[in-house]
Coordinates of C-alpha atoms in Angstrom, one line a residue:
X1 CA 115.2 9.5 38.2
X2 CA 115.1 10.5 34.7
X3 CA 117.6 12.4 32.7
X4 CA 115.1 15.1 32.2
X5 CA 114.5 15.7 35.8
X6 CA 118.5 14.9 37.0
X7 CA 119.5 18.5 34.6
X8 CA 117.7 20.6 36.3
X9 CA 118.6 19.4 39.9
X10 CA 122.5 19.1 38.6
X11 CA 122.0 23.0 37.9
X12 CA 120.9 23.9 40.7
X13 CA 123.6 22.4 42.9
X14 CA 126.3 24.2 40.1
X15 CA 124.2 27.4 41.6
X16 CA 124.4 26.7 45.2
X17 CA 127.9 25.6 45.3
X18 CA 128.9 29.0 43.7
X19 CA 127.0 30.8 45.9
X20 CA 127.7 29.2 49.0
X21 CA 131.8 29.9 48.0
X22 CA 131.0 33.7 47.6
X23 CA 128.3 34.8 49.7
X24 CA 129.9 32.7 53.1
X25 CA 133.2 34.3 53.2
X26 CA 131.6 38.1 52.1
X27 CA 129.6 37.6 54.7
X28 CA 132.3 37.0 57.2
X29 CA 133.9 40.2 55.7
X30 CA 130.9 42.6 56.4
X31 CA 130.9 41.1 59.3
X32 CA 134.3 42.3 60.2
X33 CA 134.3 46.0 58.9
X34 CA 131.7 47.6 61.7
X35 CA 134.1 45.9 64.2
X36 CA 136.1 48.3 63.7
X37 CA 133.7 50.9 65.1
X38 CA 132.7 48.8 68.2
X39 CA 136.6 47.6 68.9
X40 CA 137.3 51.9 68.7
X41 CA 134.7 52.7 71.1
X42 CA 135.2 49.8 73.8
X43 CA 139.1 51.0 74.0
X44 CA 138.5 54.8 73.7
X45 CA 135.4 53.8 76.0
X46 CA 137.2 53.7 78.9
X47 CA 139.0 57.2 78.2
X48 CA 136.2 59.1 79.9
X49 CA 132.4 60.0 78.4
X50 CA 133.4 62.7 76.8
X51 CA 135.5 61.0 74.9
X52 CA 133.1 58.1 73.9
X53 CA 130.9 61.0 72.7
X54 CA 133.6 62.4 70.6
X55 CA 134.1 59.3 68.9
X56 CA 130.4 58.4 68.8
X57 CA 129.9 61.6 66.1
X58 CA 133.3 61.5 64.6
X59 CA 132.8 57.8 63.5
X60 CA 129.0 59.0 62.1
X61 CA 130.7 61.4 60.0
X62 CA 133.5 59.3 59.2
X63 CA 131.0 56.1 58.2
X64 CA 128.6 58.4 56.3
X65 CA 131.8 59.6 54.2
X66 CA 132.7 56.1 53.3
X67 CA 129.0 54.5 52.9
X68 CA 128.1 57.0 50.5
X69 CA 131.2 55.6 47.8
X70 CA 130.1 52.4 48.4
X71 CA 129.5 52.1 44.4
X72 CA 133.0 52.3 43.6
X73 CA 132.6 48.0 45.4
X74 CA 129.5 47.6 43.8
X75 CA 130.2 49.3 40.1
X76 CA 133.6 47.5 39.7
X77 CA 131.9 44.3 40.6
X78 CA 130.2 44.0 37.9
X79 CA 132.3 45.6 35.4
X80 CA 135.1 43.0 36.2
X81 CA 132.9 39.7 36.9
X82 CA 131.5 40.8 32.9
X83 CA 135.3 40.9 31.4
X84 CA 135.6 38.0 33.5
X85 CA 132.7 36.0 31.8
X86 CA 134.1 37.5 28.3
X87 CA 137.4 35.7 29.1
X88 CA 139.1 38.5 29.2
X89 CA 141.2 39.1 32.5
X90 CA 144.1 41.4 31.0
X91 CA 140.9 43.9 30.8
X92 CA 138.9 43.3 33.6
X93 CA 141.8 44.0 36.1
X94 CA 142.3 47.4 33.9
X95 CA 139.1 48.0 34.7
X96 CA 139.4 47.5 38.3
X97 CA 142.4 49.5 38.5
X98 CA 140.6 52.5 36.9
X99 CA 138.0 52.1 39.9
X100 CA 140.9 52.2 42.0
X101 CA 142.6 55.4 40.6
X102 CA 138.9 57.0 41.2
X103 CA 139.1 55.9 44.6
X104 CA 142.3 57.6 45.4
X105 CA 141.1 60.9 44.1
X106 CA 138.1 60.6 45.7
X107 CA 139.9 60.1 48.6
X108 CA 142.2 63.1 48.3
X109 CA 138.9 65.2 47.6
X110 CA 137.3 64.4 51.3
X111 CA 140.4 65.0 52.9
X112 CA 140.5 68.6 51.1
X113 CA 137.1 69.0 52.5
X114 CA 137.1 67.8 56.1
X115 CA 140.4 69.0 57.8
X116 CA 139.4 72.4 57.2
X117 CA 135.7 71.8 57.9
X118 CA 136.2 69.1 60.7
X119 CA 134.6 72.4 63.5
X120 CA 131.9 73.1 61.7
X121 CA 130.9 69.4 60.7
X122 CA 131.0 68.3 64.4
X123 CA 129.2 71.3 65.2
X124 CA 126.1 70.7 63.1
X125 CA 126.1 67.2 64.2
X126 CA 125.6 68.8 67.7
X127 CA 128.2 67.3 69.7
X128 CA 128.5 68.7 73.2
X129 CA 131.5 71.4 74.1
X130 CA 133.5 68.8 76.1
X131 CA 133.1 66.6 73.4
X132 CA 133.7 68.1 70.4
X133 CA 137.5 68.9 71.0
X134 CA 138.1 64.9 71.4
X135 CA 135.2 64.4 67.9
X136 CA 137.3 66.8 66.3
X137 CA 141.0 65.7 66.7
X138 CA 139.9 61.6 65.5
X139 CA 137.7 63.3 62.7
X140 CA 141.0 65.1 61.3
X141 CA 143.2 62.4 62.1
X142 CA 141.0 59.4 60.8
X143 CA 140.2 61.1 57.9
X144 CA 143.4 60.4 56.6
X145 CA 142.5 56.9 56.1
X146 CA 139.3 57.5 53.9
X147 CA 141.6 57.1 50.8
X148 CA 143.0 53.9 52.0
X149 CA 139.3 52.6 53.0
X150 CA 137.9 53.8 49.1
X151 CA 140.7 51.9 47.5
X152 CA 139.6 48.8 49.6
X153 CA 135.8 49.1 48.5
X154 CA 137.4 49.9 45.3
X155 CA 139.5 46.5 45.5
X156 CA 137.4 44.4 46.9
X157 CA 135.1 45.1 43.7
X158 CA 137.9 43.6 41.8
X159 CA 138.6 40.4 43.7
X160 CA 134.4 40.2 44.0
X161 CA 134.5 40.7 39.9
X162 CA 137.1 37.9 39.7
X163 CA 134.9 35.2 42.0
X164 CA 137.4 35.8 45.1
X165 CA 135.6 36.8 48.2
X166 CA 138.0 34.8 50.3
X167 CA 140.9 37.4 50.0
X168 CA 138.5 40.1 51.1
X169 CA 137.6 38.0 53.9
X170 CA 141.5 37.8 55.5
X171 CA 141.9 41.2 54.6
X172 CA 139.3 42.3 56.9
X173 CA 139.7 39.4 59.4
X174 CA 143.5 40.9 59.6
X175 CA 142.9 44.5 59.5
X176 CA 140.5 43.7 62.4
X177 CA 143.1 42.4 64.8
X178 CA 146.0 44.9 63.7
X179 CA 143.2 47.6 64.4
X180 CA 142.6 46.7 67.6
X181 CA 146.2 45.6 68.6
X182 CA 147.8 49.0 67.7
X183 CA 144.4 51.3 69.1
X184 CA 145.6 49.4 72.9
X185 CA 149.3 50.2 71.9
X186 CA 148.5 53.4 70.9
X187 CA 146.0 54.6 73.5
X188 CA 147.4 53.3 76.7
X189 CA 151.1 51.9 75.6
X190 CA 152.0 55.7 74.1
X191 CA 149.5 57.4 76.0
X192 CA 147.9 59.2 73.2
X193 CA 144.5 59.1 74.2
X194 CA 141.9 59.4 71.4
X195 CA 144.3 60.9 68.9
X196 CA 146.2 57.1 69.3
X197 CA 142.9 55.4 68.5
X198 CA 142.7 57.9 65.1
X199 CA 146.1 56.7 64.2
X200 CA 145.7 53.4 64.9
X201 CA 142.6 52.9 62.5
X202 CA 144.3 54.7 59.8
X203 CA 147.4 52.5 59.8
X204 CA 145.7 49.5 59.9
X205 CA 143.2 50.8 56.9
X206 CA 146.4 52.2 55.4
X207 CA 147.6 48.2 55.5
X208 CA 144.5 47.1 54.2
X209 CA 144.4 49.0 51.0
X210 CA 148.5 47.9 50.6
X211 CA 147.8 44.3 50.7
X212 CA 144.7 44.4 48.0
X213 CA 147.2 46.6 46.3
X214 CA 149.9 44.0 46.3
X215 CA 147.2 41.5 45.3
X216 CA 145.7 43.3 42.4
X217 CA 149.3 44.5 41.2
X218 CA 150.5 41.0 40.8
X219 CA 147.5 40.3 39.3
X220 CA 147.9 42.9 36.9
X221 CA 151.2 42.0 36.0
X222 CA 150.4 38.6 35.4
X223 CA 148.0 39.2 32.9
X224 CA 150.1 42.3 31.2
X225 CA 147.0 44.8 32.2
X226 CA 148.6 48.2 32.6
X227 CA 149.0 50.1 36.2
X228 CA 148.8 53.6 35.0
X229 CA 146.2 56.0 35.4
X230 CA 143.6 56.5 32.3
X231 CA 141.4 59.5 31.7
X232 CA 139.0 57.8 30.0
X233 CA 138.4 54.6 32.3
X234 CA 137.9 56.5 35.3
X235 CA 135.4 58.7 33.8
X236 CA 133.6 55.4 32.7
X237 CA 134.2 54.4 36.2
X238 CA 132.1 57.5 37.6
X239 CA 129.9 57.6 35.1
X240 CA 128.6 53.8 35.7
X241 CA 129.1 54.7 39.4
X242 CA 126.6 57.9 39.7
X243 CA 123.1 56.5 39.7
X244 CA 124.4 53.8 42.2
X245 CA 125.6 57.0 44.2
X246 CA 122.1 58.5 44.0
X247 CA 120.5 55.0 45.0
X248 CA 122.8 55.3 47.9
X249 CA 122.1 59.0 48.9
X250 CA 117.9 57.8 48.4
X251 CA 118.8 55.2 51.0
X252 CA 120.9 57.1 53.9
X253 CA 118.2 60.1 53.3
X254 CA 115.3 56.9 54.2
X255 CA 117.3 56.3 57.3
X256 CA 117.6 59.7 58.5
X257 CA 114.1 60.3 57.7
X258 CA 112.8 57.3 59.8
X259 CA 115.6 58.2 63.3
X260 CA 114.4 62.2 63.1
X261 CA 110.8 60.7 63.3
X262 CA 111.8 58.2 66.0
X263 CA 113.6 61.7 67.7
X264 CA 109.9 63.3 67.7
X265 CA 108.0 60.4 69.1
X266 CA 110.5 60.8 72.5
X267 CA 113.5 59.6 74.4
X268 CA 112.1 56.1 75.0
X269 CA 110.8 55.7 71.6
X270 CA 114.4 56.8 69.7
X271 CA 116.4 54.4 72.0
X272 CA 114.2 51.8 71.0
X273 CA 114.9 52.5 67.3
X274 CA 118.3 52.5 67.9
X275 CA 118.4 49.0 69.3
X276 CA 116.1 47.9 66.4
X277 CA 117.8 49.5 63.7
X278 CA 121.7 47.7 64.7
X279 CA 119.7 44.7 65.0
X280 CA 118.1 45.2 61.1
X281 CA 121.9 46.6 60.2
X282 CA 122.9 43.0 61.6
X283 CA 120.5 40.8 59.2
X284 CA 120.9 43.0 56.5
X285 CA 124.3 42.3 56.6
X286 CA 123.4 38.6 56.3
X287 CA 120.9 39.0 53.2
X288 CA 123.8 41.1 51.3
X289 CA 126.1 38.6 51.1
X290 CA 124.0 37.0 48.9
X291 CA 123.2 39.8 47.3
X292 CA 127.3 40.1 46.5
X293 CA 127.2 36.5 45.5
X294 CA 124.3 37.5 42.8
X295 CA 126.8 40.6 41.6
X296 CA 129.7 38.7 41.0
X297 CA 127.7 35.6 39.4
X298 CA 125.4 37.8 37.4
X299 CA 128.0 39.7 35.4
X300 CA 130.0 37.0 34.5
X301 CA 127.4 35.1 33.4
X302 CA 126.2 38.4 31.1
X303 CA 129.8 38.5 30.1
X304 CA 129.5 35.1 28.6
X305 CA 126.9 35.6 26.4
X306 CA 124.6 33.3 28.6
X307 CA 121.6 35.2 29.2
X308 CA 119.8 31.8 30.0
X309 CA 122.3 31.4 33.0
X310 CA 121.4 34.7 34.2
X311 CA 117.9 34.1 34.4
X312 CA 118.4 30.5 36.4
X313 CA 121.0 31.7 38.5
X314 CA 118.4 34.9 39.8
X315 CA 115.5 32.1 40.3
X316 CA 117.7 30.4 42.7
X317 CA 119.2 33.3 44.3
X318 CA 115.4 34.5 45.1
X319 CA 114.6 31.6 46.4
X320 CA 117.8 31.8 48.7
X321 CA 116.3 35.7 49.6
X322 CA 113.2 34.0 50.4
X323 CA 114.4 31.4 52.6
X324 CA 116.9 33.2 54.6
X325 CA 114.7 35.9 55.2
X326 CA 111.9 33.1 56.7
X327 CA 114.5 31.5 58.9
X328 CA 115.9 34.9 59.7
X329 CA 112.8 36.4 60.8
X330 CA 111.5 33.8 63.0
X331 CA 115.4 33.7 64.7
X332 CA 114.6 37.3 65.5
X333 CA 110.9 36.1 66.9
X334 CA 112.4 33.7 68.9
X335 CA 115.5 35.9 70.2
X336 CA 113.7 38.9 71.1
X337 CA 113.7 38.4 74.5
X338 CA 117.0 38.0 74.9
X339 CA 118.2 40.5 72.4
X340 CA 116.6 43.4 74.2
X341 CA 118.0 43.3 77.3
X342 CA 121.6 43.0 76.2
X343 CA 120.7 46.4 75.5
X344 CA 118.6 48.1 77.8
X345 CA 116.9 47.5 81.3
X346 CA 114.8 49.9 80.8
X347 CA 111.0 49.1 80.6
X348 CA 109.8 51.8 78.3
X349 CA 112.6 51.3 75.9
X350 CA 111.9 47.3 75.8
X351 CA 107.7 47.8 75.4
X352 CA 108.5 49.7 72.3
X353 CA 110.9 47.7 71.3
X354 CA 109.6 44.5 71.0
X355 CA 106.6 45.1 69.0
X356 CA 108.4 47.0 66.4
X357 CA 110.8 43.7 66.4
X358 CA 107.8 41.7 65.3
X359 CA 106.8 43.9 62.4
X360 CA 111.0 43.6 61.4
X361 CA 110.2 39.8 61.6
X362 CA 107.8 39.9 59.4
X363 CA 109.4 41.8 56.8
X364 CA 112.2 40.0 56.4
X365 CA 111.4 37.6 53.6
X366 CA 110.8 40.5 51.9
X367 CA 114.0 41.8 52.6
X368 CA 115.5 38.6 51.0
X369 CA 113.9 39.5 48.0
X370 CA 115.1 43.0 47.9
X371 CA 118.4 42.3 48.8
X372 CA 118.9 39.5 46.1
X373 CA 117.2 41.4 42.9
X374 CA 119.4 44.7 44.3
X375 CA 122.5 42.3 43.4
X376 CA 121.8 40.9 40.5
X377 CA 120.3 44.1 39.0
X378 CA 123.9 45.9 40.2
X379 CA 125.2 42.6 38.2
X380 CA 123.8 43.4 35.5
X381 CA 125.0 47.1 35.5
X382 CA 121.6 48.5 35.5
X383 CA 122.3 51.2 37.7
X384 CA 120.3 54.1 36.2
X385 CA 117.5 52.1 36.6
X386 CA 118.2 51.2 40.5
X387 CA 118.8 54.9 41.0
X388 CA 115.1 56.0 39.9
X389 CA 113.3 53.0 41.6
X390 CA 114.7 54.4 44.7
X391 CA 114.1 57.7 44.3
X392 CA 110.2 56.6 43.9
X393 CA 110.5 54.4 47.0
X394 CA 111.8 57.9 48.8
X395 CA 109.1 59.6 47.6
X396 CA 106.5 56.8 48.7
X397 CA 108.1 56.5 51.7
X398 CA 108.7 59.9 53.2
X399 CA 105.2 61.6 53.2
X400 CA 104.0 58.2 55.6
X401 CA 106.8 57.9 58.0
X402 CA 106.1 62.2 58.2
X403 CA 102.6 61.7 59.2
X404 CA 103.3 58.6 61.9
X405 CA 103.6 61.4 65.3
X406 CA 99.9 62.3 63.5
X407 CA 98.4 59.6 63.6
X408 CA 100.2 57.4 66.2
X409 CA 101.2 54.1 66.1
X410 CA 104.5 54.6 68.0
X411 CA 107.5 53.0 66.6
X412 CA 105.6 50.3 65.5
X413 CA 104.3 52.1 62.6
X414 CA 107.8 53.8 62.0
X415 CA 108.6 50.4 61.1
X416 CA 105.7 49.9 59.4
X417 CA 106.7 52.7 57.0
X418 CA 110.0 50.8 57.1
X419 CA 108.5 47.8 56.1
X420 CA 106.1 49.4 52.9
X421 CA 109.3 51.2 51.9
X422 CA 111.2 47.6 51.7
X423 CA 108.0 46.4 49.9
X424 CA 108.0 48.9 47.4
X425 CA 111.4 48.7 46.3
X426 CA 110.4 44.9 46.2
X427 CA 107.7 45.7 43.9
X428 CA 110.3 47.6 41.7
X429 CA 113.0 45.2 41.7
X430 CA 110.5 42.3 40.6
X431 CA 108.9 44.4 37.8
X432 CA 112.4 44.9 36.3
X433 CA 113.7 41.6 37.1
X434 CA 110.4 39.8 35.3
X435 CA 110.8 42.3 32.1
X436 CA 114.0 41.0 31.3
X437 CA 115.2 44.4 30.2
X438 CA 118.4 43.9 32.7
X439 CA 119.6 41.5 30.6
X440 CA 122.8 43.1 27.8
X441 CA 125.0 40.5 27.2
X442 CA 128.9 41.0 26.7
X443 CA 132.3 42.5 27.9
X444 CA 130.4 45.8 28.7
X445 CA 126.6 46.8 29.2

């Protein structure tokens, strides 16, 4: 082997060692955070139906709250990882405390909306009257955590922004098992019912956001980066964090669309998009950990001054898209027969299922793509630009998934639409990625 053809091999290994050591362990923590949900309804479960129900609309509430500030984790990411790259620490954890500040009043402003508002909110999500006392009480009660849970997204952006994804990953393996240990205690031990699961997720959030907070303050005083609040970073923190807001808000309003035109095709038909869409939540979790690898590599690699890094290190992370999405799509080929009928026995449900299954197959190297560019563009900081290639891939979108109860096509072509929406965004993503524009070198963008 020459010396030639040794460098670029030796570079590519440097890549895939860094990251394997930050995608693997964010994956195990995304992994962890909707277990939360499915721990809360297998104890409260067993409370009664009305109960399950309760907690089945107060958790959609409650998860649509906390998805849609999802850029305070992906906007300090990349402001940190490029102070990080600049070799300066003192001010990227001054950074990430700003993003933290944010969080907390962010969190202080959704509490000031939902306890009065908690009737009404269940109400137009059109819970039942026996189970909108139960939605209701854990709404109010859980909302009290949503400050805690922002100044974990906000936190984990930080540790992300410093190349730690393992700390994240205890946090959330922990807050797991306390979660579930005090919802039994609370529930059953104190007899509290579904108000005990409520408390129990917020103290265990509540401990989550304390130990980042422990974490980040040692941090902090290690490297003399000041605690207190400043005016002027947190508006830089909300200003970088808006168009990844408005990406977000393009995306939830795609996945609305697509279940209220899964509703109209009929009862069969909507289960079967349920079961398809955990199952697409489930890979996509997969694809963005790589996608959180990109973020954190990307911006300190921008923060160095080494745009030629940048570049090599988003070859290779496509390449990763790519190939997970192959091996992931043909795992879902392969365990579609046994998927669906942990499920559902019902026929109907399975026949339009597993078709729709295929076409999510299929799509999935395309996802890899998408997921990958989506991180290293959010790396780079190019938010505003994010924010307007979704808001075309809404507009693209909506008018076909619309028109599928027209022309047919079941929930096959819902998925369809699904899959020309993913492709669009791919097409967007690739255009900016090849133009090179994403790429400002430096402590800031």
């Amino acid at each position: 082997m020459t010396q030639a053809s040794a460098a670029p091999k030796a570079a590519r290994r440097k890549h895939d060692r860094e990251i394997v050591a930050l995608a693997v362990p964010a994956f195990g923590a995304l992994v962890a955070e909707p277990l939360f949900v499915l721990a809360d309804s297998a104890i409260v479960g067993h409370l009664g139906t009305a109960q399950l129900a309760g907690l089945g609309v107060a958790s959609a509430l409650l998860t649509t709250a906390v998805s849609i500030f999802v850029f305070l984790a992906y906007a300090t990411t990349a402001a940190v990882a490029r102070r990080v790259g600049a070799g300066d620490i003192q001010s990227a954890i001054r950074q990430g405390m700003d993003g933290i500040w944010l969080a907390l009043l962010l969190g202080a402003a959704v509490i000031a909306v939902v306890l009065p508002t908690a009737p009404g909110l269940v109400d137009l999500f059109g819970a039942s009257d026996t189970a909108a006392p139960y939605a209701i009480t854990y709404l109010r009660i859980s909302s009290l955590g949503i400050p805690a849970m922002l100044v974990v997204l906000a936190a984990t952006g930080v540790l992300r922004g410093l190349q730690d994804t393992r700390t994240p990953l205890y946090v959330a393996v922990g807050g797991f098992v306390a979660n579930g240990a005090l919802n039994v205690g609370l529930v059953y031990g104190a007899d509290l019912g579904i108000a005990g699961s409520a408390w129990g997720t917020v103290i265990a959030q509540w401990a989550m956001a304390a130990v980042y907070l422990v974490v980040v303050v040692r941090g902090a005083r290690r490297h003399g980066a000041s605690l207190r609040p400043d005016a002027a970073g947190i508006r830089a923190c909300a200003q970088a964090g808006a168009p990844l807001l408005v990406r977000t808000l393009s995306l939830r309003a795609i996945l609305m669309i697509a279940t209220a035109v899964a509703a109209r095709l009929g009862d069969s038909d909507v289960a079967a998009h349920q079961i398809v869409l955990s199952l697409w939540s489930l890979l996509a979790f997969a694809l963005d950990a790589i996608a959180i690898a990109g973020q954190a590599i990307i911006g300190r690699y921008l923060g160095a001054d080494d745009p030629d890094g940048a570049r090599a290190v988003c070859r290779r992370m496509v390449q990763w898209g790519i190939a997970s999405g192959v091996a992931l799509g043909l795992l879902v080929v392969l365990a579609r027969p046994l998927f669906i009928p942990l499920f559902t026995g019902d026929a109907a449900v399975q026949d339009a299922a597993l078709p729709a299954l295929v076409v999510v197959a299929l799509a999935q190297p395309i996802c890899g793509i998408v997921f990958v560019l989506d991180g290293v563009l959010m790396g780079a900081g190019d938010g505003p630009y994010l924010a307007w290639a979704m808001i075309v891939t809404l507009a693209v979108f909506t008018p076909v998934a619309l028109l599928v109860p027209t022309f047919g096509g079941g929930l096959t072509a819902v998925w369809g639409a699904m899959t020309l929406m993913m492709a669009v965004r791919m097409v967007t993503l690739w255009m900016r990625s090849r133009s090179g524009r994403w790429i400002v070198t430096g402590a800031t963008r």
